[in-house]
Amino acid sequence: MVRPAGLAVGSADSPKNPKKMGTDHSPARRVGTVIEIAGQPFFPRIIQHNGEPFELLRDLGFNTVQLSSAPTDQQLISANDAGVWLVCPPPASLGIVPLGDAHDRIIAWSLGNRRRGPDFALGQQLRDQILQHDIRNGRPVVAEVQDGYQAWGGMLDAAIVGTSPQVVGFDVQGYGRWVDQARLALGDRIPVWADVPGEYPVELVRQIMAMAGRVPPLPMDPQTLELLAFQAIANGARGIRVTSRSRLDANDPQTRLRALTLRWLNHRLAATESWVASGVIIGHDDEMDGGTRVSALKNSRGQLLIAQRHSNQPFPVPGDSPVQTIRLPDRWSSVSDQAWHVTDEGLVPLAGRYHIGETEIQLDQAPWSSLVVVTQDPALVARINEQLNRLALRGMIDLRRELTSQWLAILQLVTEQMETEGRNTSEIHGAVTDAVNLLRQAEANAQSSAPALATFPLDQADQRLAMARQRLFRIARQPFSAHTSSPLLQHAATLPEHWVLATGLASQNRTWDPNGLAGGDFENLQHMLNAGWENARPADTSLVTEVALTASDRFDGEFALRLAARHAAAHPGLAEAPPLQITSAPVFVRANKLVRIHGWVRIPQPITSTVHGLTIYDSLGGRDLAVCCQQSAEWQEVTLYRAAGEDSEVRVRIVLEGYGEAFVDEMTVQTIDLPAGPVASATAPSTRLKK
């Protein structure tokens, strides 16, 4: 594989020794909702650090590194040499030793991750100490905020927000709405940096190990990362943080694939820099045919249109929409502006058809996600081309070919494993075969005198592989309700293990153990309290909440559980914290048991001030594996499958995430022995990834 040169560090590339500016002001500062470095708007592309050399992270396209602890002297020197910026906590010597000019590579002091309302007082105290002892005036202070948005938004200079895309029932197409709500809840006065997951949650990995006996490689597909990043940008994010808990410099196939994916993502993000750093949102258009959403951002030099399409399949996945000609309405630009399509080879001019009040821009052979720049400024076009050309066309084509080849290898192995289990994969096999032929065509074009011709078959090959994933999920998930959470149904690579487990349980011809959850039928309040059910709500006097057993709306028996919450304000915005959290009585579960948590939910009207509605999760899988329930006129079934690797006490949590009412009934917890010995028998996909 060709190792490309590093991508642009950002619009605020600066000298390696910013301390020579000769001022007591920090090189980085906040101006409204914009972070500036040396007076220029800055788009932070952040990666969480796990010990990798800063030069490697720079070469992957990151311009900012987040440290979990204060930097060492050597790290400060290395960051300066690599030309990357740092986000980190202040040193333990804060208050004893001043924060001197040696820290000029730090663009923001971090008050920590997963900060909530109760953490605010300590956060305020730490911020005051930083401001008192930092010799550089105006250096931003940042934290990852999970609730208590109003208070944190009034104290921070930037906030990191995010929500897990693994939550079952949460439409990833709605991630942008979440970012928008969080931005407004923080007061819309500071920049918001949005999370994009570089890895699946550790809770999911643990559950797969407990359930299947092994964990195959679980790479994040590029299309999902692109969807989340662009949705965040289209809804006001000023920066992107890739969450990461594993090193990116290991030489195993899974790590190399993850590094390739992040390099490709940063290359795509480079073209958006001018608008992310300092642009404004000027509109969205959701009314186009074919499931296309167009978002428009504007700065003083032009507009950026972000177009993403999703299919109408029962289980859509990002990227499964066909490569085809599309027409984008542009109601926000001047009729004299020129439109440019952002491609692997740079900006390609597009033809426009002018109508009264808008321009229609045609994109031929457009993939599912497209960027269009609309401008009259040749300097902007030249700058974007310069940024894109940091990775030469052949280098970009080689990178994409490698990514497509790796995902082809994964899907080929999954298909073989499915066939071993006797599953019909003819549709999937056809899509994978198409991808093989298209990849061969792309490889031939890449070696020709016109390597740009490789882009179209690569787009098509990626679409066929996304379609193969979509069909894999459709086959595996169809027997279950829409609100079924099983660790083995969350990634294409674990679907063979899902079928092995299902076959093993069916062949044993055994039944589930009796329900072990006391009070889950919601028939007797005193019985629930005696068994250990708990009700928690935030100490907010503006909230009115109710938890009661009701006979007016039930699934079975005489009563059901009703949860209701409202806010005194007419338009409260994003809920500062979940208004109600119900925790079940404990259920003791022996090791090596498969656990089935089952219940029924009805939500008559949408839950407001949240994108999550009502969530249900358990102590084995945690919040990252929750089921998200939205409005439903009828009772909807909810099922969570979990594995207990050791003797455990299992509790179920029912969370009303916003304002409204929801009904829950007939909640049960049952167990069954996991099949003896390793569940999975097929070769792990890691052996088939290319070296």
PDB file of C-alpha atoms in Angstrom, residues 389-501:
ATOM      1  CA  ASN A 389      -4.206  16.977  -3.507  1.00  0.00           C
ATOM      2  CA  ARG A 390      -2.159  16.504  -0.322  1.00  0.00           C
ATOM      3  CA  LEU A 391      -3.097  12.899  -1.003  1.00  0.00           C
ATOM      4  CA  ALA A 392      -2.422  12.500  -4.731  1.00  0.00           C
ATOM      5  CA  LEU A 393      -5.076  10.969  -6.969  1.00  0.00           C
ATOM      6  CA  ARG A 394      -3.270   7.659  -7.324  1.00  0.00           C
ATOM      7  CA  GLY A 395      -2.707   7.599  -3.556  1.00  0.00           C
ATOM      8  CA  MET A 396      -6.415   8.208  -2.970  1.00  0.00           C
ATOM      9  CA  ILE A 397      -7.396   5.536  -5.489  1.00  0.00           C
ATOM     10  CA  ASP A 398      -4.968   3.086  -3.846  1.00  0.00           C
ATOM     11  CA  LEU A 399      -6.440   3.890  -0.431  1.00  0.00           C
ATOM     12  CA  ARG A 400      -9.984   3.315  -1.626  1.00  0.00           C
ATOM     13  CA  ARG A 401      -9.056   0.099  -3.434  1.00  0.00           C
ATOM     14  CA  GLU A 402      -7.489  -1.196  -0.237  1.00  0.00           C
ATOM     15  CA  LEU A 403     -10.582  -0.323   1.816  1.00  0.00           C
ATOM     16  CA  THR A 404     -12.913  -1.948  -0.697  1.00  0.00           C
ATOM     17  CA  SER A 405     -10.702  -5.048  -0.886  1.00  0.00           C
ATOM     18  CA  GLN A 406     -10.717  -5.434   2.893  1.00  0.00           C
ATOM     19  CA  TRP A 407     -14.504  -5.187   3.132  1.00  0.00           C
ATOM     20  CA  LEU A 408     -14.821  -7.578   0.207  1.00  0.00           C
ATOM     21  CA  ALA A 409     -12.693 -10.106   2.119  1.00  0.00           C
ATOM     22  CA  ILE A 410     -14.872  -9.709   5.216  1.00  0.00           C
ATOM     23  CA  LEU A 411     -18.112 -10.173   3.283  1.00  0.00           C
ATOM     24  CA  GLN A 412     -16.736 -13.167   1.369  1.00  0.00           C
ATOM     25  CA  LEU A 413     -15.836 -14.899   4.618  1.00  0.00           C
ATOM     26  CA  VAL A 414     -19.175 -14.075   6.252  1.00  0.00           C
ATOM     27  CA  THR A 415     -20.989 -15.484   3.217  1.00  0.00           C
ATOM     28  CA  GLU A 416     -18.934 -18.690   3.392  1.00  0.00           C
ATOM     29  CA  GLN A 417     -19.724 -19.047   7.088  1.00  0.00           C
ATOM     30  CA  MET A 418     -23.428 -18.487   6.454  1.00  0.00           C
ATOM     31  CA  GLU A 419     -23.418 -21.166   3.766  1.00  0.00           C
ATOM     32  CA  THR A 420     -21.713 -23.564   6.189  1.00  0.00           C
ATOM     33  CA  GLU A 421     -24.669 -23.053   8.501  1.00  0.00           C
ATOM     34  CA  GLY A 422     -27.063 -23.861   5.654  1.00  0.00           C
ATOM     35  CA  ARG A 423     -28.322 -20.325   5.145  1.00  0.00           C
ATOM     36  CA  ASN A 424     -29.467 -19.166   1.711  1.00  0.00           C
ATOM     37  CA  THR A 425     -27.121 -16.388   0.637  1.00  0.00           C
ATOM     38  CA  SER A 426     -27.848 -16.228  -3.100  1.00  0.00           C
ATOM     39  CA  GLU A 427     -28.788 -12.514  -2.987  1.00  0.00           C
ATOM     40  CA  ILE A 428     -25.717 -11.712  -0.920  1.00  0.00           C
ATOM     41  CA  HIS A 429     -23.473 -13.846  -3.110  1.00  0.00           C
ATOM     42  CA  GLY A 430     -24.681 -11.939  -6.171  1.00  0.00           C
ATOM     43  CA  ALA A 431     -23.864  -8.568  -4.602  1.00  0.00           C
ATOM     44  CA  VAL A 432     -20.415  -9.784  -3.511  1.00  0.00           C
ATOM     45  CA  THR A 433     -19.711 -11.178  -7.002  1.00  0.00           C
ATOM     46  CA  ASP A 434     -20.651  -7.812  -8.500  1.00  0.00           C
ATOM     47  CA  ALA A 435     -18.198  -6.145  -6.122  1.00  0.00           C
ATOM     48  CA  VAL A 436     -15.421  -8.535  -7.190  1.00  0.00           C
ATOM     49  CA  ASN A 437     -15.903  -7.680 -10.859  1.00  0.00           C
ATOM     50  CA  LEU A 438     -16.180  -3.943 -10.186  1.00  0.00           C
ATOM     51  CA  LEU A 439     -13.012  -3.987  -8.095  1.00  0.00           C
ATOM     52  CA  ARG A 440     -11.155  -5.685 -10.967  1.00  0.00           C
ATOM     53  CA  GLN A 441     -12.402  -2.984 -13.311  1.00  0.00           C
ATOM     54  CA  ALA A 442     -11.265  -0.287 -10.868  1.00  0.00           C
ATOM     55  CA  GLU A 443      -7.814  -1.869 -10.576  1.00  0.00           C
ATOM     56  CA  ALA A 444      -7.441  -1.908 -14.351  1.00  0.00           C
ATOM     57  CA  ASN A 445      -8.557   1.735 -14.625  1.00  0.00           C
ATOM     58  CA  ALA A 446      -6.200   2.759 -11.833  1.00  0.00           C
ATOM     59  CA  GLN A 447      -3.239   1.462 -13.836  1.00  0.00           C
ATOM     60  CA  SER A 448      -4.298   3.317 -16.976  1.00  0.00           C
ATOM     61  CA  SER A 449      -3.350   6.806 -18.075  1.00  0.00           C
ATOM     62  CA  ALA A 450      -6.645   8.073 -16.581  1.00  0.00           C
ATOM     63  CA  PRO A 451      -6.741   6.731 -12.989  1.00  0.00           C
ATOM     64  CA  ALA A 452      -9.781   8.915 -12.190  1.00  0.00           C
ATOM     65  CA  LEU A 453     -11.837   6.379 -14.166  1.00  0.00           C
ATOM     66  CA  ALA A 454     -11.393   4.019 -11.193  1.00  0.00           C
ATOM     67  CA  THR A 455     -13.665   6.166  -9.014  1.00  0.00           C
ATOM     68  CA  PHE A 456     -16.971   5.104 -10.600  1.00  0.00           C
ATOM     69  CA  PRO A 457     -16.477   1.322 -10.303  1.00  0.00           C
ATOM     70  CA  LEU A 458     -15.137   1.812  -6.767  1.00  0.00           C
ATOM     71  CA  ASP A 459     -18.299   3.735  -5.843  1.00  0.00           C
ATOM     72  CA  GLN A 460     -20.364   0.931  -7.354  1.00  0.00           C
ATOM     73  CA  ALA A 461     -18.354  -1.786  -5.594  1.00  0.00           C
ATOM     74  CA  ASP A 462     -18.794  -0.026  -2.246  1.00  0.00           C
ATOM     75  CA  GLN A 463     -22.532   0.213  -2.897  1.00  0.00           C
ATOM     76  CA  ARG A 464     -22.789  -3.508  -3.668  1.00  0.00           C
ATOM     77  CA  LEU A 465     -20.912  -4.381  -0.479  1.00  0.00           C
ATOM     78  CA  ALA A 466     -23.205  -2.086   1.522  1.00  0.00           C
ATOM     79  CA  MET A 467     -26.150  -3.840  -0.107  1.00  0.00           C
ATOM     80  CA  ALA A 468     -24.653  -7.201   0.900  1.00  0.00           C
ATOM     81  CA  ARG A 469     -24.488  -6.001   4.524  1.00  0.00           C
ATOM     82  CA  GLN A 470     -28.057  -4.762   4.279  1.00  0.00           C
ATOM     83  CA  ARG A 471     -29.269  -8.160   3.073  1.00  0.00           C
ATOM     84  CA  LEU A 472     -27.287  -9.982   5.756  1.00  0.00           C
ATOM     85  CA  PHE A 473     -29.011  -7.909   8.427  1.00  0.00           C
ATOM     86  CA  ARG A 474     -32.402  -8.337   6.788  1.00  0.00           C
ATOM     87  CA  ILE A 475     -32.133 -12.138   6.824  1.00  0.00           C
ATOM     88  CA  ALA A 476     -30.881 -12.256  10.407  1.00  0.00           C
ATOM     89  CA  ARG A 477     -33.247  -9.682  11.920  1.00  0.00           C
ATOM     90  CA  GLN A 478     -36.510 -10.490  10.154  1.00  0.00           C
ATOM     91  CA  PRO A 479     -37.643 -13.127  12.696  1.00  0.00           C
ATOM     92  CA  PHE A 480     -37.337 -10.580  15.501  1.00  0.00           C
ATOM     93  CA  SER A 481     -39.208  -7.448  16.496  1.00  0.00           C
ATOM     94  CA  ALA A 482     -37.848  -4.079  15.476  1.00  0.00           C
ATOM     95  CA  HIS A 483     -36.825  -3.516  19.097  1.00  0.00           C
ATOM     96  CA  THR A 484     -34.657  -6.583  19.572  1.00  0.00           C
ATOM     97  CA  SER A 485     -31.171  -5.988  20.925  1.00  0.00           C
ATOM     98  CA  SER A 486     -28.710  -8.848  20.540  1.00  0.00           C
ATOM     99  CA  PRO A 487     -24.937  -8.320  20.480  1.00  0.00           C
ATOM    100  CA  LEU A 488     -24.632 -10.820  17.633  1.00  0.00           C
ATOM    101  CA  LEU A 489     -27.010  -8.779  15.447  1.00  0.00           C
ATOM    102  CA  GLN A 490     -24.985  -5.551  15.593  1.00  0.00           C
ATOM    103  CA  HIS A 491     -22.207  -6.291  13.062  1.00  0.00           C
ATOM    104  CA  ALA A 492     -22.073  -8.287   9.832  1.00  0.00           C
ATOM    105  CA  ALA A 493     -19.021 -10.222  11.059  1.00  0.00           C
ATOM    106  CA  THR A 494     -20.959 -11.660  14.030  1.00  0.00           C
ATOM    107  CA  LEU A 495     -24.023 -12.829  12.068  1.00  0.00           C
ATOM    108  CA  PRO A 496     -22.563 -16.331  11.480  1.00  0.00           C
ATOM    109  CA  GLU A 497     -22.093 -16.687  15.253  1.00  0.00           C
ATOM    110  CA  HIS A 498     -25.719 -15.573  15.661  1.00  0.00           C
ATOM    111  CA  TRP A 499     -26.871 -18.434  13.456  1.00  0.00           C
ATOM    112  CA  VAL A 500     -24.573 -20.939  15.192  1.00  0.00           C
ATOM    113  CA  LEU A 501     -26.024 -19.950  18.566  1.00  0.00           C
TER     114      LEU A 501
END
